[in-house]
Amino acid sequence: MIDTVKNFDIDALISEAEAELRPVFEDIDRISERRTRDIIDSFRKHNMSEACLYPTSGYGYGDRGRETLDLVYADVFGTEAACVRHSIANGTHALTIGLFGLLRTGDKMLSVTGAPYDTLEEVIGKRGEVGVGSLRDYGIEYDEIDLADGKIDYDSLEKALAESENIKVVYAQRSRGYSTRRALTVAQLDELADFVHARSNAYVVVDNCYGEFTEMTEPKADLFIGSLIKNPGGGLAMSGGYFAGTKRAVELASYRMTSPGIGGEVGATIGQNRHMIQGFFMAPHTVAASKKTAALAAYIFEKLGYEVSPRWNEKRSDIIETVKFGFAEGLCAFCRGIQYGSPIDSYVTPEPWDMPGYADPVIMAAGTFVSGASIELSADGPIREPYIAYLQGGLTYESGKYGIKCAAEEVLKLSR
Ligand SMILES: *Cc1c(COP(=O)(O)O)cnc(C)c1O
């Protein structure tokens, strides 16, 4: 911890950080530039036109915007097919569609990144009521292999694939979620796909939430899945989710999304196309702003004496930054500062509350235009040891930087 907090000059520290971060920011911009170009080239290839922005109603047959955006997602994400819908309620819903689309009674889902994101536990049937329609209720088995030192445990995976013939889905979560591990990189996920495909017919499914556009490419899984109020919505999509992958995997998932035989051929877009299309166009830039905000936070809070992950100069494959405070008041002060520096509801003070489904009280800062959108600057954390703040988002670097400054000031006040 710095000794003389009294006259601490946060602006000087931010200037120092920005000078050090220049090469990091240049790398971030390179990714954003390349991927923006990919998007524009794909828009041109598929005749993205003004008519694509118009709403449809009813069945939505032949909705040009919907059909074109599906093609553009597939192009830009390097997959055979994709399905993007505002009507997918959130990331959990998109993942549920993908898993139920691929798995049948007697099949097994094997997670190779340990316990999946909290909300998936009830989808799988690891936790929660029996009889609600979880994978387990439908006779689908589940098993998991923990990461070893933050890496996929290939020895255990090899053994599992050799021993059980019913593994239909090998599942990996790219982002750290609410854990302290690092995100898996695209290279690591590609290695996983090659490994599995060389040994079995199982589908490789990746929870890609928070990962999109952080690297030059997306993982080459059979199906990867994400939320539009995170990275690929670019901060403009008002709700939604997507899944992308092989033709067959996307088709099977689309049959679960609507009905067998109908799949992705229907779905009125009722005015949401513009937000989803423009949001996708904005997404590489917005993700870059989030990554810069995260890198700045990493630099500043490390200098203030806290353990951060990733460090400011480490490679990023998701937009999450963690700051370990070690005491509840630190975590709360951080969230107060983020809220104070947010565009919406900056006058309110976040307090810990007992959120349904969580064992400990949780504090959340989210002053967002789209409710709950975590591509916008937001921070949260459970009130328990070791009192870690999870920070993500920032629609613009300028606003992200201001949020980090407010958070640092609020934390520094504690030691005055
Ligand atoms: C956000 C997220 C999800 C899905 O959460 P929703 O709140 O349902 O959108 C799943 N996995 C990871 C890693 C996530 O970050």
Short mmCIF file of C-alpha atoms and ligand atoms in Angstrom, two decimals:
data_model
loop_
_atom_site.label_atom_id
_atom_site.label_comp_id
_atom_site.label_asym_id
_atom_site.label_seq_id
_atom_site.Cartn_x
_atom_site.Cartn_y
_atom_site.Cartn_z
CA MET A 1 0.00 0.00 0.00
CA ILE A 2 1.27 3.48 -0.80
CA ASP A 3 2.35 5.37 2.36
CA THR A 4 1.29 8.93 1.71
CA VAL A 5 -2.27 8.71 0.57
CA LYS A 6 -3.13 12.12 1.97
CA ASN A 7 -1.74 14.13 -0.88
CA PHE A 8 -1.85 11.34 -3.39
CA ASP A 9 -2.06 12.63 -6.92
CA ILE A 10 -4.33 10.25 -8.80
CA ASP A 11 -4.16 12.28 -12.00
CA ALA A 12 -0.37 11.97 -12.05
CA LEU A 13 -0.67 8.21 -11.60
CA ILE A 14 -3.16 8.01 -14.47
CA SER A 15 -0.78 9.98 -16.71
CA GLU A 16 2.06 7.65 -15.79
CA ALA A 17 -0.20 4.66 -16.48
CA GLU A 18 -1.21 5.94 -19.90
CA ALA A 19 2.41 6.47 -20.90
CA GLU A 20 3.31 2.90 -19.84
CA LEU A 21 0.18 1.50 -21.44
CA ARG A 22 0.82 3.02 -24.87
CA PRO A 23 2.11 -0.22 -26.47
CA VAL A 24 -0.70 -2.20 -24.82
CA PHE A 25 -3.29 0.20 -26.22
CA GLU A 26 -1.66 -0.03 -29.66
CA ASP A 27 -2.08 -3.82 -29.59
CA ILE A 28 -5.70 -3.39 -28.57
CA ASP A 29 -6.29 -0.94 -31.43
CA ARG A 30 -4.72 -3.32 -33.95
CA ILE A 31 -7.26 -6.00 -33.07
CA SER A 32 -10.13 -3.52 -33.21
CA GLU A 33 -9.01 -2.21 -36.61
CA ARG A 34 -8.64 -5.66 -38.17
CA ARG A 35 -11.96 -6.87 -36.90
CA THR A 36 -13.79 -3.68 -37.88
CA ARG A 37 -12.46 -4.17 -41.40
CA ASP A 38 -13.67 -7.79 -41.37
CA ILE A 39 -17.14 -6.55 -40.41
CA ILE A 40 -17.34 -3.91 -43.16
CA ASP A 41 -16.04 -6.38 -45.75
CA SER A 42 -18.67 -8.88 -44.66
CA PHE A 43 -21.43 -6.23 -44.72
CA ARG A 44 -20.43 -5.47 -48.34
CA LYS A 45 -20.24 -9.15 -49.31
CA HIS A 46 -23.76 -9.81 -48.01
CA ASN A 47 -25.31 -6.57 -49.29
CA MET A 48 -26.05 -5.10 -45.90
CA SER A 49 -28.47 -2.36 -46.90
CA GLU A 50 -30.85 0.18 -45.47
CA ALA A 51 -33.70 -2.29 -45.95
CA CYS A 52 -31.96 -4.59 -43.44
CA LEU A 53 -32.62 -2.03 -40.72
CA TYR A 54 -36.42 -2.09 -41.13
CA PRO A 55 -38.66 -3.98 -38.71
CA THR A 56 -40.79 -6.99 -39.56
CA SER A 57 -43.78 -8.38 -37.66
CA GLY A 58 -45.65 -11.66 -37.44
CA TYR A 59 -43.70 -14.66 -38.61
CA GLY A 60 -40.91 -12.49 -39.94
CA TYR A 61 -40.42 -14.65 -43.02
CA GLY A 62 -37.63 -13.36 -45.23
CA ASP A 63 -36.54 -10.66 -42.78
CA ARG A 64 -33.53 -9.33 -44.64
CA GLY A 65 -31.81 -7.83 -41.66
CA ARG A 66 -32.08 -11.05 -39.66
CA GLU A 67 -30.87 -13.22 -42.51
CA THR A 68 -28.02 -10.88 -43.38
CA LEU A 69 -26.86 -10.51 -39.78
CA ASP A 70 -26.78 -14.31 -39.36
CA LEU A 71 -24.49 -14.50 -42.42
CA VAL A 72 -22.30 -11.64 -41.19
CA TYR A 73 -21.85 -13.19 -37.73
CA ALA A 74 -20.81 -16.48 -39.35
CA ASP A 75 -18.37 -14.68 -41.64
CA VAL A 76 -16.77 -12.51 -39.02
CA PHE A 77 -16.65 -15.31 -36.45
CA GLY A 78 -15.17 -17.74 -39.00
CA THR A 79 -17.97 -20.31 -38.75
CA GLU A 80 -20.23 -22.07 -41.26
CA ALA A 81 -23.39 -20.67 -39.73
CA ALA A 82 -24.75 -18.46 -36.98
CA CYS A 83 -28.06 -17.48 -35.44
CA VAL A 84 -28.54 -14.10 -33.75
CA ARG A 85 -31.80 -13.15 -32.09
CA HIS A 86 -33.04 -10.32 -29.91
CA SER A 87 -35.58 -12.80 -28.53
CA ILE A 88 -32.92 -14.90 -26.80
CA ALA A 89 -33.35 -13.54 -23.28
CA ASN A 90 -29.75 -13.71 -22.08
CA GLY A 91 -26.55 -15.71 -22.22
CA THR A 92 -27.94 -18.52 -20.09
CA HIS A 93 -30.89 -18.89 -22.46
CA ALA A 94 -28.55 -19.02 -25.49
CA LEU A 95 -26.40 -21.66 -23.78
CA THR A 96 -29.52 -23.64 -22.83
CA ILE A 97 -30.67 -23.61 -26.46
CA GLY A 98 -27.26 -24.86 -27.60
CA LEU A 99 -26.96 -27.64 -25.03
CA PHE A 100 -30.51 -28.95 -25.42
CA GLY A 101 -30.11 -28.70 -29.18
CA LEU A 102 -27.14 -31.08 -29.21
CA LEU A 103 -27.71 -33.47 -26.30
CA ARG A 104 -30.11 -36.43 -26.16
CA THR A 105 -31.13 -38.90 -23.46
CA GLY A 106 -28.19 -41.15 -22.59
CA ASP A 107 -25.60 -38.63 -23.80
CA LYS A 108 -23.04 -37.04 -21.53
CA MET A 109 -21.85 -33.45 -21.29
CA LEU A 110 -18.27 -33.12 -20.07
CA SER A 111 -17.05 -29.72 -18.86
CA VAL A 112 -13.27 -29.38 -19.11
CA THR A 113 -13.10 -26.01 -17.36
CA GLY A 114 -14.43 -27.22 -14.03
CA ALA A 115 -17.70 -25.88 -12.66
CA PRO A 116 -19.54 -23.83 -15.30
CA TYR A 117 -21.01 -20.36 -14.79
CA ASP A 118 -23.39 -20.31 -11.80
CA THR A 119 -26.63 -20.02 -13.76
CA LEU A 120 -25.82 -23.18 -15.72
CA GLU A 121 -25.89 -25.37 -12.63
CA GLU A 122 -29.68 -25.50 -12.70
CA VAL A 123 -29.73 -25.95 -16.48
CA ILE A 124 -27.50 -28.99 -16.09
CA GLY A 125 -29.25 -30.18 -12.93
CA LYS A 126 -26.14 -30.05 -10.75
CA ARG A 127 -28.16 -27.96 -8.32
CA GLY A 128 -31.79 -27.07 -7.85
CA GLU A 129 -35.10 -28.85 -8.05
CA VAL A 130 -35.57 -32.18 -9.83
CA GLY A 131 -38.31 -32.17 -12.46
CA VAL A 132 -37.91 -28.62 -13.75
CA GLY A 133 -36.62 -29.70 -17.15
CA SER A 134 -32.87 -29.70 -16.58
CA LEU A 135 -30.54 -31.79 -18.73
CA ARG A 136 -30.47 -34.30 -15.89
CA ASP A 137 -34.28 -34.58 -15.93
CA TYR A 138 -34.00 -35.63 -19.58
CA GLY A 139 -31.50 -38.35 -18.72
CA ILE A 140 -28.43 -36.44 -19.87
CA GLU A 141 -25.34 -37.14 -17.78
CA TYR A 142 -22.86 -34.53 -16.68
CA ASP A 143 -19.28 -34.65 -15.50
CA GLU A 144 -16.52 -32.11 -15.11
CA ILE A 145 -12.73 -32.00 -15.14
CA ASP A 146 -11.11 -29.16 -13.23
CA LEU A 147 -8.47 -26.99 -14.81
CA ALA A 148 -4.96 -27.88 -13.71
CA ASP A 149 -2.90 -24.76 -13.07
CA GLY A 150 -5.37 -22.80 -15.16
CA LYS A 151 -4.93 -25.15 -18.13
CA ILE A 152 -7.05 -27.90 -19.62
CA ASP A 153 -6.16 -31.27 -18.08
CA TYR A 154 -5.57 -33.28 -21.25
CA ASP A 155 -4.57 -36.48 -19.45
CA SER A 156 -7.93 -36.65 -17.70
CA LEU A 157 -9.77 -35.64 -20.87
CA GLU A 158 -8.01 -38.33 -22.90
CA LYS A 159 -8.96 -40.91 -20.27
CA ALA A 160 -12.58 -39.73 -20.15
CA LEU A 161 -12.95 -39.86 -23.93
CA ALA A 162 -11.47 -43.37 -24.01
CA GLU A 163 -13.60 -44.65 -21.13
CA SER A 164 -17.05 -43.31 -21.92
CA GLU A 165 -18.55 -43.61 -25.35
CA ASN A 166 -21.51 -41.37 -24.63
CA ILE A 167 -19.70 -38.03 -24.37
CA LYS A 168 -21.59 -35.93 -26.92
CA VAL A 169 -20.53 -32.47 -25.76
CA VAL A 170 -17.14 -31.36 -24.51
CA TYR A 171 -17.79 -28.01 -22.92
CA ALA A 172 -15.40 -25.16 -22.13
CA GLN A 173 -15.97 -21.72 -20.67
CA ARG A 174 -13.65 -19.13 -22.19
CA SER A 175 -14.03 -16.32 -19.69
CA ARG A 176 -13.13 -16.56 -16.03
CA GLY A 177 -16.71 -15.78 -14.97
CA TYR A 178 -16.82 -15.38 -11.19
CA SER A 179 -13.59 -17.23 -10.58
CA THR A 180 -9.99 -16.18 -10.10
CA ARG A 181 -8.59 -18.18 -13.00
CA ARG A 182 -7.46 -16.53 -16.23
CA ALA A 183 -9.57 -16.64 -19.40
CA LEU A 184 -8.68 -19.37 -21.88
CA THR A 185 -7.12 -17.96 -25.03
CA VAL A 186 -8.38 -18.71 -28.51
CA ALA A 187 -5.19 -20.72 -29.11
CA GLN A 188 -5.96 -22.87 -26.06
CA LEU A 189 -9.55 -23.39 -27.21
CA ASP A 190 -8.43 -24.29 -30.74
CA GLU A 191 -6.03 -26.84 -29.31
CA LEU A 192 -8.94 -28.32 -27.35
CA ALA A 193 -11.10 -28.57 -30.49
CA ASP A 194 -8.30 -30.34 -32.40
CA PHE A 195 -7.64 -32.70 -29.50
CA VAL A 196 -11.29 -33.71 -29.16
CA HIS A 197 -11.94 -34.00 -32.90
CA ALA A 198 -8.93 -36.31 -33.28
CA ARG A 199 -10.35 -38.69 -30.70
CA SER A 200 -14.13 -38.59 -30.81
CA ASN A 201 -17.25 -37.38 -32.57
CA ALA A 202 -18.24 -35.18 -29.64
CA TYR A 203 -19.23 -31.58 -30.28
CA VAL A 204 -16.94 -28.96 -28.76
CA VAL A 205 -19.13 -26.25 -27.24
CA VAL A 206 -17.66 -23.01 -25.90
CA ASP A 207 -19.31 -20.49 -23.61
CA ASN A 208 -17.88 -17.45 -25.40
CA CYS A 209 -19.47 -14.80 -23.13
CA TYR A 210 -17.16 -11.78 -22.64
CA GLY A 211 -14.66 -13.18 -25.15
CA GLU A 212 -15.85 -11.83 -28.52
CA PHE A 213 -13.49 -9.43 -30.31
CA THR A 214 -10.82 -9.51 -27.60
CA GLU A 215 -8.54 -11.42 -29.99
CA MET A 216 -8.05 -11.55 -33.77
CA THR A 217 -10.32 -14.61 -34.16
CA GLU A 218 -12.99 -16.56 -32.28
CA PRO A 219 -12.52 -20.19 -31.19
CA LYS A 220 -13.03 -22.96 -33.75
CA ALA A 221 -15.61 -24.87 -31.72
CA ASP A 222 -18.56 -26.79 -33.17
CA LEU A 223 -20.77 -24.31 -31.37
CA PHE A 224 -19.93 -21.20 -29.40
CA ILE A 225 -22.44 -19.05 -27.68
CA GLY A 226 -22.77 -15.57 -26.21
CA SER A 227 -24.92 -12.68 -25.06
CA LEU A 228 -25.72 -9.49 -26.97
CA ILE A 229 -25.70 -7.29 -23.88
CA LYS A 230 -22.04 -8.18 -23.63
CA ASN A 231 -19.34 -7.82 -26.32
CA PRO A 232 -21.02 -8.51 -29.68
CA GLY A 233 -23.96 -6.19 -29.02
CA GLY A 234 -21.49 -3.31 -28.95
CA GLY A 235 -23.50 -1.55 -26.23
CA LEU A 236 -26.37 -0.87 -28.63
CA ALA A 237 -28.25 -4.19 -28.73
CA MET A 238 -31.09 -3.96 -26.23
CA SER A 239 -31.21 -7.70 -25.53
CA GLY A 240 -30.41 -10.99 -27.21
CA GLY A 241 -28.00 -13.82 -27.77
CA TYR A 242 -26.32 -15.80 -30.53
CA PHE A 243 -24.87 -19.18 -31.33
CA ALA A 244 -22.37 -19.85 -34.12
CA GLY A 245 -20.57 -22.92 -35.40
CA THR A 246 -20.93 -25.75 -37.88
CA LYS A 247 -24.01 -25.86 -40.10
CA ARG A 248 -25.29 -28.97 -38.36
CA ALA A 249 -24.74 -27.75 -34.80
CA VAL A 250 -26.37 -24.38 -35.54
CA GLU A 251 -29.29 -26.14 -37.26
CA LEU A 252 -29.86 -28.47 -34.29
CA ALA A 253 -29.72 -25.55 -31.86
CA SER A 254 -32.11 -23.52 -34.02
CA TYR A 255 -34.64 -26.40 -33.87
CA ARG A 256 -34.54 -26.17 -30.12
CA MET A 257 -34.81 -22.36 -30.29
CA THR A 258 -38.07 -22.49 -32.26
CA SER A 259 -39.29 -25.86 -33.58
CA PRO A 260 -37.84 -28.82 -35.46
CA GLY A 261 -38.25 -28.12 -39.17
CA ILE A 262 -38.61 -24.36 -38.66
CA GLY A 263 -35.40 -23.40 -36.89
CA GLY A 264 -34.04 -19.99 -37.80
CA GLU A 265 -36.35 -19.39 -40.76
CA VAL A 266 -38.79 -17.33 -38.70
CA GLY A 267 -38.61 -14.61 -36.07
CA ALA A 268 -39.95 -11.10 -36.45
CA THR A 269 -37.33 -8.54 -35.54
CA ILE A 270 -39.85 -5.81 -34.55
CA GLY A 271 -37.38 -2.97 -34.88
CA GLN A 272 -34.38 -4.56 -33.19
CA ASN A 273 -32.27 -5.11 -36.32
CA ARG A 274 -30.82 -1.61 -36.33
CA HIS A 275 -29.51 -1.98 -32.76
CA MET A 276 -28.10 -5.44 -33.41
CA ILE A 277 -26.51 -4.57 -36.74
CA GLN A 278 -25.08 -1.22 -35.68
CA GLY A 279 -24.07 -2.77 -32.36
CA PHE A 280 -22.10 -5.50 -34.13
CA PHE A 281 -20.42 -2.80 -36.21
CA MET A 282 -19.49 -0.95 -33.00
CA ALA A 283 -18.48 -4.07 -31.07
CA PRO A 284 -14.72 -4.24 -31.86
CA HIS A 285 -14.34 -0.59 -30.86
CA THR A 286 -16.45 -0.96 -27.73
CA VAL A 287 -14.54 -4.08 -26.70
CA ALA A 288 -11.29 -2.16 -27.24
CA ALA A 289 -12.56 0.59 -24.93
CA SER A 290 -13.41 -2.05 -22.32
CA LYS A 291 -9.98 -3.65 -22.59
CA LYS A 292 -8.24 -0.29 -22.23
CA THR A 293 -10.39 0.52 -19.20
CA ALA A 294 -9.48 -2.87 -17.69
CA ALA A 295 -5.77 -2.40 -18.38
CA LEU A 296 -5.84 1.06 -16.82
CA ALA A 297 -7.61 -0.32 -13.74
CA ALA A 298 -4.99 -3.07 -13.53
CA TYR A 299 -2.15 -0.57 -13.58
CA ILE A 300 -3.71 1.89 -11.11
CA PHE A 301 -4.88 -0.64 -8.54
CA GLU A 302 -1.67 -2.59 -8.65
CA LYS A 303 0.17 0.65 -7.88
CA LEU A 304 -2.25 1.25 -5.03
CA GLY A 305 -1.14 -2.08 -3.57
CA TYR A 306 -3.85 -4.52 -4.62
CA GLU A 307 -3.53 -7.81 -6.45
CA VAL A 308 -5.09 -7.55 -9.89
CA SER A 309 -5.68 -10.04 -12.69
CA PRO A 310 -4.80 -9.89 -15.51
CA ARG A 311 -1.83 -7.56 -14.89
CA TRP A 312 -1.79 -4.46 -17.10
CA ASN A 313 0.61 -5.96 -19.66
CA GLU A 314 -0.81 -9.50 -19.76
CA LYS A 315 -2.70 -10.87 -22.76
CA ARG A 316 -6.49 -10.63 -22.51
CA SER A 317 -9.05 -13.07 -23.89
CA ASP A 318 -12.03 -11.58 -22.08
CA ILE A 319 -12.94 -8.11 -20.78
CA ILE A 320 -12.94 -8.93 -17.06
CA GLU A 321 -10.51 -7.43 -14.55
CA THR A 322 -10.37 -8.52 -10.94
CA VAL A 323 -9.12 -6.44 -8.04
CA LYS A 324 -8.58 -8.26 -4.77
CA PHE A 325 -9.27 -5.96 -1.83
CA GLY A 326 -9.08 -8.36 1.09
CA PHE A 327 -11.56 -6.27 3.08
CA ALA A 328 -15.27 -5.63 2.52
CA GLU A 329 -15.05 -1.84 2.77
CA GLY A 330 -12.49 -1.75 -0.05
CA LEU A 331 -14.74 -3.71 -2.40
CA CYS A 332 -17.72 -1.50 -1.50
CA ALA A 333 -15.75 1.73 -1.97
CA PHE A 334 -14.59 0.54 -5.38
CA CYS A 335 -18.16 -0.17 -6.48
CA ARG A 336 -19.35 3.20 -5.11
CA GLY A 337 -16.70 4.94 -7.21
CA ILE A 338 -17.64 3.05 -10.37
CA GLN A 339 -21.30 3.91 -9.85
CA TYR A 340 -20.42 7.58 -9.23
CA GLY A 341 -18.52 7.67 -12.51
CA SER A 342 -21.28 6.02 -14.58
CA PRO A 343 -23.59 7.83 -17.01
CA ILE A 344 -26.91 6.61 -15.59
CA ASP A 345 -27.89 6.53 -11.87
CA SER A 346 -24.59 8.14 -10.86
CA TYR A 347 -26.35 9.79 -7.93
CA VAL A 348 -27.21 6.51 -6.20
CA THR A 349 -25.01 4.57 -3.79
CA PRO A 350 -24.77 0.81 -4.26
CA GLU A 351 -25.21 -1.33 -1.15
CA PRO A 352 -24.70 -5.09 -0.69
CA TRP A 353 -27.94 -7.09 -0.92
CA ASP A 354 -29.09 -10.69 -0.67
CA MET A 355 -29.49 -11.67 -4.30
CA PRO A 356 -31.62 -14.74 -4.99
CA GLY A 357 -29.45 -17.76 -5.74
CA TYR A 358 -26.33 -16.46 -4.03
CA ALA A 359 -25.05 -17.61 -0.65
CA ASP A 360 -23.49 -14.25 0.34
CA PRO A 361 -24.67 -10.66 -0.11
CA VAL A 362 -23.51 -9.15 -3.42
CA ILE A 363 -22.64 -5.54 -4.22
CA MET A 364 -23.15 -4.28 -7.76
CA ALA A 365 -22.35 -1.06 -9.55
CA ALA A 366 -24.09 -0.64 -12.89
CA GLY A 367 -25.07 2.75 -14.23
CA THR A 368 -26.01 1.50 -17.67
CA PHE A 369 -28.22 2.56 -20.60
CA VAL A 370 -29.24 -1.06 -21.24
CA SER A 371 -30.37 -2.70 -18.01
CA GLY A 372 -27.72 -5.08 -16.72
CA ALA A 373 -25.49 -4.68 -19.78
CA SER A 374 -22.00 -5.62 -18.72
CA ILE A 375 -20.31 -4.34 -21.88
CA GLU A 376 -21.06 -1.03 -20.13
CA LEU A 377 -18.87 -0.06 -17.18
CA SER A 378 -19.92 -2.20 -14.22
CA ALA A 379 -18.43 -3.83 -11.16
CA ASP A 380 -19.61 -6.35 -8.64
CA GLY A 381 -18.50 -8.91 -6.14
CA PRO A 382 -19.77 -11.15 -3.35
CA ILE A 383 -19.22 -9.87 0.19
CA ARG A 384 -16.94 -12.70 1.27
CA GLU A 385 -13.22 -13.42 1.51
CA PRO A 386 -11.10 -12.42 -0.31
CA TYR A 387 -13.39 -9.51 -1.31
CA ILE A 388 -12.71 -9.42 -5.02
CA ALA A 389 -14.22 -6.82 -7.34
CA TYR A 390 -15.06 -8.01 -10.86
CA LEU A 391 -14.84 -5.08 -13.23
CA GLN A 392 -15.93 -5.08 -16.84
CA GLY A 393 -17.04 -2.87 -19.68
CA GLY A 394 -16.76 0.76 -20.62
CA LEU A 395 -18.59 2.00 -23.72
CA THR A 396 -15.87 4.59 -24.28
CA TYR A 397 -12.35 4.68 -22.90
CA GLU A 398 -12.91 8.27 -21.77
CA SER A 399 -15.85 7.26 -19.56
CA GLY A 400 -14.09 4.11 -18.38
CA LYS A 401 -11.08 6.16 -17.34
CA TYR A 402 -13.28 8.56 -15.40
CA GLY A 403 -14.96 5.61 -13.67
CA ILE A 404 -11.57 4.18 -12.66
CA LYS A 405 -10.44 7.57 -11.35
CA CYS A 406 -13.62 7.84 -9.23
CA ALA A 407 -13.13 4.29 -7.95
CA ALA A 408 -9.50 4.98 -7.01
CA GLU A 409 -10.48 8.19 -5.20
CA GLU A 410 -13.20 6.40 -3.27
CA VAL A 411 -10.79 3.63 -2.23
CA LEU A 412 -8.09 6.16 -1.27
CA LYS A 413 -10.56 7.97 1.01
CA LEU A 414 -10.65 4.88 3.20
CA SER A 415 -7.02 5.23 4.16
CA ARG A 416 -7.19 8.97 4.84
C1 LIG B 1 -22.71 -13.61 -18.59
C2 LIG B 1 -22.23 -14.99 -18.68
C3 LIG B 1 -23.11 -16.05 -18.91
C4 LIG B 1 -24.58 -15.87 -19.09
O1 LIG B 1 -25.14 -15.04 -18.15
P1 LIG B 1 -26.50 -14.25 -18.41
O2 LIG B 1 -26.58 -13.37 -17.21
O3 LIG B 1 -27.57 -15.26 -18.49
O4 LIG B 1 -26.35 -13.49 -19.69
C5 LIG B 1 -22.58 -17.31 -19.00
N1 LIG B 1 -21.26 -17.52 -18.89
C6 LIG B 1 -20.39 -16.53 -18.67
C7 LIG B 1 -18.93 -16.83 -18.55
C8 LIG B 1 -20.85 -15.22 -18.56
O5 LIG B 1 -19.98 -14.23 -18.36
#
